[in-house]
């Protein structure tokens, strides 16, 4: 869908390498710096009242995410939640849409980096002992295709992936002869560790070492540490039935166990990366499920019916009264949508004040783009002073590649899709296939005529990134208006939008806008954000991003936006005019709720 012409749109410009019609403005692309960790929502599977999946915001606000379900939880990196419930696996999208992902299957869950779901099965005899050889692991692809990944196990319990995608499985045997098996992504199996008693919880530290909670038949449990090569050491001993384990972001290991053989309650032990152990909390249920958020807070699901939150300094509070069950934190969802249409409406002047846009073709493959230069069509949308005969040029970083005056004169005019053909024969269009890289488009009036024009770039494949437009900012209908459309991915797009003025002076641009202001609006005309002088709002996150404007008088906005149509408007403060550069960068920054 195209942007509404009255709001139009923009984009393109690079800043990485721009060959701007013989007048280079190369505002170097900068690397991204991840700043603060994002806040995460906690999901709890409760079997009370028929089963519910509850979602809690970081400040404890509770909502029912799904009803009639309860069981093991696992997220994929796209934010889809999988629930193992009474013989079925359910998939729930971030928007709450539920579907049956697999039937007649339930067990422990784990998801690899490719989005494949792994599910364990195993059986016990009438006395509660594992039936050796009955255990299996099934693999389900993102589209639900199920295969048997491993068979001939006893009772597989814990699952964990290392950074290389190898799956580690804790296997409990009827004869209390547990083992850890390692499976390559292709399914190759080796015995990583043997001679254990009842291996339970598994967790990897940031260095790739595997930690295993081992319940001993002599009630003398331990935490074993295994190097990536399989070297084993006793990391902690003398624990009573340790089961659940979890790491915080500082590398501390938390273990849930009995406090002692004579004390009926449970305890949480904290063990530093150097092996120093302390009692972190008592008076909680033994074997209580645990999870750490990105801020280092520990959450403990007590079987007495509460979820407790412990800060890194051991301050304890009741995070959720009357709720307990399996815990899982929603992963940080990196916006993955693409810019499929960018455009700019502005005043097309002569000389240095022609409308100049740059864009970067992203991805690894060549892709088709359609570039349009509109003028007369704007009149029907109530735009005054429309450019009557626009001319388009397309440049790479060294020279002009092609141009067009009147789209019907193009050699491939009959191949332009009907929906993208300009309405007026005097308007221009270029359809071409481009390799990944940086490009610049220039729009001017035929025979040096002037007026308001609309410059558009449409991508048909992987999208566009780092796009911007340089143009003259007037007043009223002659402000610089840029728009973009995002589509696909996980439904959201993270962008940094900048409006530069004073910086252009050092690149030889005369008449630069001295103090630009920037507004961001959604497809319904609602103001999403406004900025005048970038340090006035979001200073820290923009500074850390590497995209801070060089001048304090220039403007910038960081936003995470659901897919849709958006418009950015550059005006001069107090009605001033001049040349400005409007930029939109697709980024992937770690942020927190305090950044917006």
Coordinates of C-alpha atoms in Angstrom, one line a residue:
X1 CA 0.0 0.0 0.0
X2 CA 1.3 3.4 -0.9
X3 CA 1.5 6.4 1.4
X4 CA -1.2 9.0 1.2
X5 CA 0.2 11.7 -1.1
X6 CA -0.9 14.5 1.3
X7 CA 1.3 13.0 4.1
X8 CA 4.0 11.6 1.9
X9 CA 7.1 10.2 2.6
X10 CA 10.7 10.1 2.3
X11 CA 13.8 8.7 2.5
X12 CA 16.9 7.9 1.3
X13 CA 20.0 9.3 1.7
X14 CA 22.8 7.8 3.0
X15 CA 25.3 9.2 5.0
X16 CA 27.5 6.5 4.3
X17 CA 28.6 7.4 0.9
X18 CA 26.6 9.7 -1.1
X19 CA 27.3 10.9 -4.5
X20 CA 24.9 13.8 -4.4
X21 CA 24.9 15.1 -7.9
X22 CA 28.5 16.2 -7.8
X23 CA 28.0 17.8 -4.3
X24 CA 29.0 15.1 -1.8
X25 CA 27.5 15.0 1.7
X26 CA 29.1 12.0 3.3
X27 CA 27.9 11.8 6.9
X28 CA 29.5 8.5 7.8
X29 CA 27.4 5.6 8.9
X30 CA 28.2 4.7 12.5
X31 CA 28.3 1.4 14.4
X32 CA 25.6 0.7 16.9
X33 CA 26.2 0.5 20.6
X34 CA 23.8 -1.4 22.8
X35 CA 23.1 0.5 25.9
X36 CA 20.7 -0.5 28.7
X37 CA 19.0 -3.9 28.8
X38 CA 15.4 -4.0 27.9
X39 CA 12.6 -4.6 30.4
X40 CA 10.9 -8.0 30.0
X41 CA 7.5 -9.3 30.8
X42 CA 7.2 -12.5 32.9
X43 CA 4.9 -15.3 31.9
X44 CA 3.6 -17.7 34.5
X45 CA 1.8 -21.0 33.8
X46 CA -0.6 -21.7 36.7
X47 CA -2.7 -24.8 36.9
X48 CA -5.2 -23.3 39.3
X49 CA -8.8 -22.6 38.1
X50 CA -8.5 -24.9 35.1
X51 CA -5.2 -23.4 34.0
X52 CA -4.1 -19.9 32.9
X53 CA -1.1 -18.3 31.4
X54 CA -0.5 -14.9 33.1
X55 CA 1.6 -12.1 31.8
X56 CA 3.2 -9.7 34.2
X57 CA 4.8 -6.3 33.2
X58 CA 8.1 -5.4 35.0
X59 CA 6.2 -3.4 37.6
X60 CA 3.9 -6.3 38.4
X61 CA 0.7 -5.5 36.4
X62 CA -1.0 -8.8 35.6
X63 CA -3.2 -9.9 32.7
X64 CA -4.4 -13.2 31.4
X65 CA -2.5 -14.1 28.3
X66 CA -4.3 -17.4 27.7
X67 CA -6.9 -19.4 29.6
X68 CA -7.5 -23.1 29.9
X69 CA -3.8 -24.0 29.6
X70 CA -1.0 -24.9 32.0
X71 CA 2.3 -26.6 31.6
X72 CA 5.9 -26.2 30.6
X73 CA 6.7 -22.9 28.7
X74 CA 9.3 -22.0 26.1
X75 CA 9.7 -18.9 23.9
X76 CA 11.3 -18.7 20.4
X77 CA 13.2 -15.7 19.5
X78 CA 10.3 -14.2 17.6
X79 CA 8.3 -14.1 20.8
X80 CA 6.0 -17.0 20.1
X81 CA 5.1 -18.9 23.3
X82 CA 4.9 -22.7 23.3
X83 CA 2.9 -24.5 26.1
X84 CA 3.0 -28.2 26.8
X85 CA -0.5 -28.9 28.2
X86 CA -2.2 -32.3 28.8
X87 CA -0.9 -34.1 25.7
X88 CA -0.8 -31.2 23.3
X89 CA 1.7 -28.4 22.4
X90 CA 0.1 -25.0 21.8
X91 CA 1.6 -22.0 20.1
X92 CA 0.6 -18.5 21.1
X93 CA 1.8 -15.5 19.0
X94 CA 2.9 -12.3 20.7
X95 CA -0.5 -10.9 19.9
X96 CA -2.2 -13.8 21.7
X97 CA -3.4 -15.9 18.7
X98 CA -3.4 -19.5 19.9
X99 CA -3.2 -22.6 17.7
X100 CA -2.5 -26.3 18.3
X101 CA 1.1 -26.8 17.2
X102 CA 1.3 -30.6 17.9
X103 CA -1.1 -33.2 19.1
X104 CA -0.5 -36.2 21.4
X105 CA 2.8 -34.8 22.6
X106 CA 3.9 -33.2 25.8
X107 CA 7.0 -32.9 27.9
X108 CA 10.0 -30.6 28.6
X109 CA 10.5 -27.9 26.0
X110 CA 13.4 -26.1 24.4
X111 CA 13.8 -23.9 21.3
X112 CA 17.0 -23.6 19.3
X113 CA 18.3 -20.5 17.6
X114 CA 16.6 -21.5 14.3
X115 CA 13.2 -21.6 15.9
X116 CA 12.9 -25.4 16.1
X117 CA 11.0 -26.8 19.1
X118 CA 12.3 -29.8 20.9
X119 CA 10.0 -31.9 23.1
X120 CA 10.9 -34.8 25.5
X121 CA 8.8 -37.9 26.2
X122 CA 9.4 -40.7 28.6
X123 CA 7.5 -43.1 30.8
X124 CA 7.5 -44.5 34.3
X125 CA 6.4 -47.8 35.6
X126 CA 3.8 -48.4 38.3
X127 CA 6.3 -47.8 41.0
X128 CA 7.4 -44.4 39.5
X129 CA 10.7 -45.6 38.1
X130 CA 11.7 -44.6 34.5
X131 CA 11.1 -47.3 31.9
X132 CA 14.5 -47.5 30.3
X133 CA 14.6 -47.1 26.5
X134 CA 11.1 -45.4 26.4
X135 CA 12.4 -41.9 26.1
X136 CA 12.4 -39.8 22.9
X137 CA 13.0 -36.3 21.8
X138 CA 10.9 -34.9 19.0
X139 CA 11.9 -31.9 16.8
X140 CA 9.3 -29.6 15.4
X141 CA 10.2 -27.1 12.7
X142 CA 8.7 -23.5 12.8
X143 CA 6.0 -24.7 10.4
X144 CA 5.1 -27.7 12.6
X145 CA 6.9 -30.5 10.8
X146 CA 7.6 -33.2 13.4
X147 CA 10.4 -35.7 13.3
X148 CA 12.0 -38.1 15.9
X149 CA 15.3 -36.4 16.8
X150 CA 16.4 -39.1 19.3
X151 CA 15.1 -42.4 20.7
X152 CA 16.2 -45.1 23.1
X153 CA 16.6 -42.7 26.0
X154 CA 15.3 -43.5 29.5
X155 CA 13.6 -40.5 31.1
X156 CA 15.0 -37.2 29.5
X157 CA 14.4 -34.3 31.9
X158 CA 16.5 -31.2 31.5
X159 CA 17.3 -29.6 28.1
X160 CA 19.8 -26.9 27.2
X161 CA 21.5 -25.6 24.1
X162 CA 25.0 -24.3 23.9
X163 CA 26.0 -21.4 21.7
X164 CA 26.9 -23.7 18.8
X165 CA 23.4 -25.2 18.7
X166 CA 24.3 -28.5 20.3
X167 CA 21.5 -29.9 22.5
X168 CA 22.4 -31.3 26.0
X169 CA 19.9 -33.7 27.6
X170 CA 19.8 -34.9 31.2
X171 CA 18.8 -38.5 31.2
X172 CA 17.5 -40.3 34.3
X173 CA 17.8 -44.1 34.4
X174 CA 15.8 -46.6 36.5
X175 CA 19.0 -47.8 38.0
X176 CA 20.1 -44.4 39.2
X177 CA 22.8 -44.2 36.6
X178 CA 22.2 -40.9 35.0
X179 CA 24.0 -39.3 32.1
X180 CA 24.2 -36.1 30.0
X181 CA 23.9 -36.7 26.3
X182 CA 25.1 -34.2 23.6
X183 CA 23.4 -34.0 20.3
X184 CA 24.7 -32.1 17.3
X185 CA 22.2 -30.0 15.3
X186 CA 22.2 -32.9 12.8
X187 CA 21.3 -35.4 15.5
X188 CA 24.6 -37.1 16.2
X189 CA 24.7 -38.4 19.8
X190 CA 27.6 -38.8 22.2
X191 CA 27.7 -39.4 25.9
X192 CA 29.0 -36.1 27.4
X193 CA 29.0 -37.2 31.0
X194 CA 28.1 -40.5 32.8
X195 CA 28.1 -41.9 36.3
X196 CA 25.7 -39.3 37.6
X197 CA 22.8 -40.1 40.0
X198 CA 19.7 -38.1 39.1
X199 CA 20.7 -35.2 36.9
X200 CA 18.1 -32.5 36.8
X201 CA 18.5 -28.8 36.0
X202 CA 21.0 -27.7 33.3
X203 CA 22.4 -24.2 32.6
X204 CA 25.2 -22.7 30.6
X205 CA 27.3 -19.8 31.7
X206 CA 28.5 -17.1 29.3
X207 CA 31.8 -18.9 28.7
X208 CA 30.0 -22.1 27.5
X209 CA 30.5 -24.2 30.6
X210 CA 27.7 -26.5 31.5
X211 CA 26.4 -26.7 35.1
X212 CA 24.4 -29.7 36.2
X213 CA 22.3 -30.1 39.3
X214 CA 22.7 -33.7 40.5
X215 CA 20.4 -35.2 43.1
X216 CA 22.3 -37.9 44.9
X217 CA 20.8 -41.2 46.1
X218 CA 22.7 -40.5 49.4
X219 CA 21.0 -37.1 49.8
X220 CA 24.3 -35.4 49.1
X221 CA 23.6 -33.5 46.0
X222 CA 26.1 -31.4 44.0
X223 CA 26.5 -29.0 41.2
X224 CA 28.9 -30.2 38.6
X225 CA 30.7 -28.0 36.1
X226 CA 31.7 -29.3 32.7
X227 CA 34.0 -27.4 30.3
X228 CA 33.0 -27.3 26.6
X229 CA 35.6 -30.2 26.2
X230 CA 33.8 -32.3 28.8
X231 CA 36.2 -31.7 31.8
X232 CA 34.3 -32.2 35.0
X233 CA 34.7 -30.6 38.4
X234 CA 32.6 -30.4 41.5
X235 CA 31.4 -26.7 41.6
X236 CA 29.4 -27.1 44.8
X237 CA 28.7 -30.1 47.2
X238 CA 26.7 -30.9 50.3
X239 CA 23.4 -29.7 48.8
X240 CA 20.2 -31.5 49.6
X241 CA 18.4 -32.5 46.5
X242 CA 19.3 -29.5 44.2
X243 CA 17.1 -29.3 41.1
X244 CA 16.4 -25.9 39.6
X245 CA 19.3 -23.7 38.5
X246 CA 19.5 -20.2 36.9
X247 CA 22.2 -17.7 36.0
X248 CA 21.9 -13.9 36.5
X249 CA 23.6 -11.5 34.1
X250 CA 26.6 -11.1 36.4
X251 CA 27.4 -14.8 36.2
X252 CA 26.1 -15.9 39.6
X253 CA 24.4 -19.3 39.8
X254 CA 21.2 -19.7 41.8
X255 CA 20.3 -23.2 43.0
X256 CA 16.9 -24.3 44.5
X257 CA 17.1 -27.1 47.0
X258 CA 16.1 -28.2 50.5
X259 CA 17.6 -26.1 53.3
X260 CA 18.7 -29.2 55.2
X261 CA 17.6 -32.8 55.8
X262 CA 16.1 -31.7 59.1
X263 CA 14.4 -28.5 57.8
X264 CA 11.2 -29.1 55.8
X265 CA 11.5 -25.9 53.8
X266 CA 13.5 -25.0 50.8
X267 CA 16.4 -22.5 50.2
X268 CA 17.9 -20.6 47.3
X269 CA 21.7 -20.7 47.2
X270 CA 23.9 -18.2 45.4
X271 CA 27.2 -19.3 44.0
X272 CA 29.5 -16.8 42.4
X273 CA 31.5 -17.5 39.3
X274 CA 34.5 -18.2 41.6
X275 CA 32.5 -20.8 43.5
X276 CA 31.8 -18.8 46.7
X277 CA 28.4 -20.1 48.1
X278 CA 26.0 -18.2 50.3
X279 CA 22.4 -18.8 51.4
X280 CA 20.4 -16.3 49.4
X281 CA 16.9 -17.0 50.7
X282 CA 15.1 -19.5 52.9
X283 CA 11.5 -20.2 53.6
X284 CA 10.6 -21.0 50.0
X285 CA 9.5 -24.2 48.5
X286 CA 12.2 -26.7 47.6
X287 CA 12.6 -27.3 43.9
X288 CA 10.9 -23.9 43.3
X289 CA 11.0 -22.8 39.6
X290 CA 13.3 -19.8 39.2
X291 CA 14.1 -17.2 36.5
X292 CA 16.3 -14.1 36.3
X293 CA 15.4 -11.0 34.3
X294 CA 17.9 -8.8 32.4
X295 CA 18.3 -6.5 35.3
X296 CA 19.6 -9.3 37.6
X297 CA 16.4 -9.8 39.6
X298 CA 15.6 -13.3 40.7
X299 CA 12.0 -14.5 40.5
X300 CA 11.0 -17.6 42.5
X301 CA 7.7 -19.4 42.1
X302 CA 6.8 -20.7 45.5
X303 CA 4.4 -23.7 45.6
X304 CA 2.6 -21.9 48.5
X305 CA 1.0 -19.7 45.9
X306 CA 3.2 -16.6 45.5
X307 CA 5.9 -15.4 43.2
X308 CA 8.7 -13.6 45.0
X309 CA 11.1 -11.1 43.5
X310 CA 14.7 -10.8 44.9
X311 CA 16.9 -7.9 43.9
X312 CA 20.6 -8.5 43.5
X313 CA 21.0 -7.1 47.0
X314 CA 18.6 -9.8 48.3
X315 CA 15.7 -7.4 49.0
X316 CA 12.6 -9.7 48.8
X317 CA 9.1 -8.7 47.8
X318 CA 5.9 -10.5 46.8
X319 CA 5.7 -9.9 43.1
X320 CA 2.5 -11.8 42.5
X321 CA 0.3 -13.0 45.3
X322 CA -1.9 -16.1 44.8
X323 CA 0.0 -17.3 41.7
X324 CA 2.6 -19.9 41.1
X325 CA 3.8 -22.2 38.4
X326 CA 6.4 -22.5 35.6
X327 CA 8.2 -19.2 34.7
X328 CA 9.5 -17.8 31.4
X329 CA 10.6 -14.4 30.5
X330 CA 9.6 -13.0 27.1
X331 CA 12.8 -12.7 25.0
X332 CA 13.9 -9.3 23.8
X333 CA 12.2 -8.8 20.5
X334 CA 14.4 -7.1 18.0
X335 CA 12.2 -5.3 15.5
X336 CA 12.7 -7.1 12.1
X337 CA 10.3 -5.4 9.7
X338 CA 11.7 -3.8 6.6
X339 CA 11.2 -0.4 4.9
X340 CA 9.3 -1.3 1.7
X341 CA 8.4 2.2 0.6
X342 CA 10.1 5.5 1.3
X343 CA 9.3 8.9 -0.2
X344 CA 9.6 12.7 0.3
X345 CA 7.5 15.6 -0.5
X346 CA 9.3 18.9 -0.6
X347 CA 10.0 22.1 -2.5
X348 CA 11.9 21.4 -5.7
X349 CA 14.2 24.3 -6.4
X350 CA 17.2 24.8 -8.7
X351 CA 20.9 24.4 -8.2
X352 CA 21.8 23.1 -4.7
X353 CA 18.1 23.1 -3.7
X354 CA 16.9 20.3 -5.9
X355 CA 15.2 17.4 -4.1
X356 CA 18.0 14.9 -3.4
X357 CA 17.4 11.5 -1.8
X358 CA 19.7 8.6 -1.0
X359 CA 19.0 5.0 0.1
X360 CA 20.8 1.8 0.8
X361 CA 19.6 -1.5 -0.8
X362 CA 20.0 -4.0 2.0
X363 CA 20.4 -7.8 2.0
X364 CA 22.8 -9.9 0.0
X365 CA 20.9 -10.2 -3.3
X366 CA 20.1 -7.8 -6.0
X367 CA 16.6 -6.4 -5.9
X368 CA 14.1 -4.5 -8.1
X369 CA 13.2 -0.9 -7.1
X370 CA 10.7 1.5 -8.6
X371 CA 11.5 5.2 -8.3
X372 CA 8.8 7.8 -9.0
X373 CA 8.9 11.6 -9.4
X374 CA 5.4 13.1 -9.1
X375 CA 4.2 16.6 -9.5
X376 CA 0.9 17.3 -11.4
X377 CA -0.8 14.4 -9.4
X378 CA -0.4 16.4 -6.2
X379 CA -2.8 19.0 -7.4
X380 CA -5.7 16.6 -7.0
X381 CA -4.8 16.2 -3.3
X382 CA -5.0 20.0 -2.7
X383 CA -1.2 20.7 -2.8
X384 CA -0.6 24.1 -4.2
X385 CA 2.4 25.0 -6.5
X386 CA 2.9 21.5 -7.7
X387 CA 5.9 20.8 -10.0
X388 CA 4.5 20.5 -13.5
X389 CA 7.2 18.4 -15.2
X390 CA 9.5 16.5 -12.9
X391 CA 12.7 14.9 -14.1
X392 CA 14.4 12.0 -12.2
X393 CA 18.0 10.9 -12.0
X394 CA 19.5 7.8 -10.4
X395 CA 23.2 7.8 -9.3
X396 CA 25.5 5.3 -7.7
X397 CA 28.4 6.4 -5.6
X398 CA 30.5 7.5 -8.7
X399 CA 28.2 8.5 -11.6
X400 CA 24.7 8.9 -13.0
X401 CA 23.2 5.5 -13.9
X402 CA 20.0 6.5 -15.7
X403 CA 17.4 9.3 -15.9
X404 CA 13.8 9.7 -17.0
X405 CA 11.6 12.6 -18.1
X406 CA 8.0 11.4 -18.7
X407 CA 7.6 7.8 -17.5
X408 CA 6.1 6.5 -20.8
X409 CA 9.3 7.3 -22.6
X410 CA 11.2 4.7 -20.6
X411 CA 12.3 1.6 -22.6
X412 CA 10.6 -0.7 -20.0
X413 CA 7.5 1.5 -19.4
X414 CA 5.2 -1.3 -20.3
X415 CA 6.8 -3.6 -17.6
X416 CA 6.1 -1.1 -14.7
X417 CA 3.3 -2.6 -12.7
X418 CA 0.0 -0.8 -13.3
X419 CA -0.3 0.2 -9.6
X420 CA 3.0 2.0 -9.8
X421 CA 2.6 3.9 -13.1
X422 CA 2.3 7.6 -12.5
X423 CA -1.1 9.1 -13.1
X424 CA 0.2 11.9 -15.3
X425 CA 2.3 11.4 -18.4
X426 CA 4.6 14.3 -17.5
X427 CA 5.6 12.5 -14.3
X428 CA 8.7 10.3 -14.2
X429 CA 9.5 6.7 -13.2
X430 CA 12.6 4.5 -13.2
X431 CA 12.3 0.7 -12.7
X432 CA 15.6 -1.1 -12.4
X433 CA 17.4 -3.9 -10.6
X434 CA 20.2 -2.8 -8.1
X435 CA 22.9 -4.6 -6.3
X436 CA 23.2 -4.1 -2.5
X437 CA 24.8 -0.7 -1.9
X438 CA 24.3 3.0 -1.7
X439 CA 22.3 5.1 -4.3
X440 CA 21.1 8.6 -4.7
X441 CA 18.1 10.0 -6.6
X442 CA 17.7 13.6 -7.8
X443 CA 14.5 15.3 -8.8
X444 CA 14.4 18.6 -10.6
X445 CA 12.0 20.5 -12.8
X446 CA 12.3 20.4 -16.6
X447 CA 13.9 23.6 -18.0
X448 CA 14.7 24.7 -14.4
X449 CA 11.0 25.0 -13.3
X450 CA 10.2 24.8 -9.6
X451 CA 7.4 23.6 -7.4
X452 CA 6.4 21.0 -4.9
X453 CA 7.3 17.4 -5.8
X454 CA 7.0 13.9 -4.4
X455 CA 10.0 11.6 -4.7
X456 CA 9.3 7.9 -4.0
X457 CA 11.3 4.7 -3.8
X458 CA 9.6 1.3 -3.6
X459 CA 11.4 -1.9 -2.8
X460 CA 10.1 -5.3 -4.0
X461 CA 12.3 -7.6 -1.9
X462 CA 14.5 -7.3 1.2
X463 CA 13.8 -3.7 1.9
X464 CA 15.8 -0.4 2.3
X465 CA 17.9 0.9 5.2
X466 CA 19.5 4.2 6.2
X467 CA 17.5 6.5 4.0
X468 CA 17.3 10.2 3.9
X469 CA 16.5 13.3 1.8
X470 CA 18.0 16.7 1.4
X471 CA 15.7 19.5 0.4
X472 CA 14.6 23.1 1.0
X473 CA 12.4 23.6 4.1
X474 CA 10.0 26.4 3.6
X475 CA 6.8 27.3 5.5
X476 CA 3.2 26.2 5.2
X477 CA 2.9 23.6 2.5
X478 CA 6.6 23.9 1.7
X479 CA 8.0 22.1 4.7
X480 CA 9.9 18.9 4.1
X481 CA 7.7 15.9 4.6
X482 CA 9.0 12.4 4.6
X483 CA 7.1 9.1 4.9
X484 CA 7.8 5.4 5.1
X485 CA 6.0 2.1 5.2
X486 CA 7.2 -0.9 7.2
X487 CA 6.1 -4.4 6.6
X488 CA 6.9 -8.1 7.5
X489 CA 9.3 -9.4 10.1
X490 CA 7.9 -9.6 13.6
X491 CA 5.5 -6.7 13.0
X492 CA 7.6 -3.9 14.4
X493 CA 10.3 -1.5 13.2
X494 CA 12.9 0.4 15.3
X495 CA 14.1 3.6 13.7
X496 CA 16.2 6.7 14.5
X497 CA 15.0 9.8 12.6
X498 CA 17.2 12.9 12.4
X499 CA 16.7 16.4 11.0
X500 CA 20.0 18.1 10.3
X501 CA 20.7 21.7 9.4
X502 CA 23.8 23.4 10.9
X503 CA 25.9 20.3 10.1
X504 CA 25.3 20.8 6.4
X505 CA 27.3 24.0 6.4
X506 CA 30.6 22.2 6.9
X507 CA 29.9 20.2 3.7
X508 CA 29.5 23.3 1.6
X509 CA 25.7 23.6 1.6
X510 CA 24.7 27.2 1.6
X511 CA 21.5 28.4 3.3
X512 CA 21.3 25.5 5.8
X513 CA 18.3 25.5 8.1
X514 CA 19.6 26.9 11.4
X515 CA 17.3 25.2 13.9
X516 CA 15.2 22.3 12.5
X517 CA 12.3 20.7 14.4
X518 CA 11.0 17.2 13.8
X519 CA 7.6 15.6 14.1
X520 CA 6.7 11.9 13.7
X521 CA 3.1 11.1 12.8
X522 CA 1.2 7.8 12.3
X523 CA -1.1 6.9 9.4
X524 CA -4.1 8.4 11.2
X525 CA -2.4 11.8 11.6
X526 CA -1.6 11.3 15.3
X527 CA 1.6 12.8 16.6
X528 CA 3.8 9.9 17.8
X529 CA 6.8 12.1 18.9
X530 CA 8.2 15.6 18.6
X531 CA 11.7 16.9 19.1
X532 CA 13.3 20.3 19.0
X533 CA 17.0 19.9 19.9
X534 CA 17.9 16.3 20.3
X535 CA 19.3 16.6 23.8
X536 CA 16.0 17.7 25.1
X537 CA 14.5 14.2 24.9
X538 CA 16.1 10.7 24.8
X539 CA 19.6 12.2 25.1
X540 CA 21.2 9.2 26.7
X541 CA 20.0 6.4 24.4
X542 CA 20.6 8.5 21.2
X543 CA 24.1 9.4 22.4
X544 CA 24.9 5.8 23.1
X545 CA 23.5 4.7 19.7
X546 CA 26.2 6.5 17.7
X547 CA 23.6 8.5 15.8
X548 CA 23.6 11.7 17.9
X549 CA 23.4 14.7 15.6
X550 CA 26.6 16.8 15.6
X551 CA 24.8 20.0 16.5
X552 CA 22.8 20.5 19.6
X553 CA 20.2 22.5 17.6
X554 CA 19.5 19.5 15.4
X555 CA 16.7 17.0 16.1
X556 CA 16.4 13.3 16.6
X557 CA 13.7 10.7 17.6
X558 CA 14.2 7.0 18.5
X559 CA 11.0 5.0 18.1
X560 CA 9.8 1.4 18.0
X561 CA 6.8 1.3 15.7
X562 CA 4.2 -1.3 14.7
X563 CA 4.1 -1.9 11.0
X564 CA 2.3 0.7 9.1
X565 CA 2.5 4.2 7.4
X566 CA 4.4 7.0 9.1
X567 CA 5.3 10.6 8.3
X568 CA 8.1 12.8 9.5
X569 CA 7.9 16.5 9.1
X570 CA 10.9 18.9 9.2
X571 CA 10.1 22.6 9.9
X572 CA 12.2 25.6 10.9
X573 CA 11.8 26.8 14.4
X574 CA 9.8 30.1 14.5
X575 CA 9.1 29.9 10.8
X576 CA 12.7 30.0 9.6
X577 CA 13.6 28.4 6.3
X578 CA 16.7 26.7 4.7
X579 CA 18.1 23.5 3.5
X580 CA 17.8 20.4 5.7
X581 CA 18.7 16.7 5.7
X582 CA 15.9 14.4 6.8
X583 CA 17.1 10.8 7.7
X584 CA 15.5 7.5 8.7
X585 CA 17.7 4.7 10.0
X586 CA 16.5 1.2 10.5
X587 CA 18.3 0.1 13.7
X588 CA 18.4 -2.7 16.3
X589 CA 19.3 -1.1 19.7
X590 CA 18.8 -2.5 23.2
X591 CA 16.5 -0.2 24.9
X592 CA 14.4 0.1 28.1
X593 CA 11.0 1.5 28.8
X594 CA 12.7 4.6 30.2
X595 CA 14.0 5.5 26.8
X596 CA 10.6 6.3 25.4

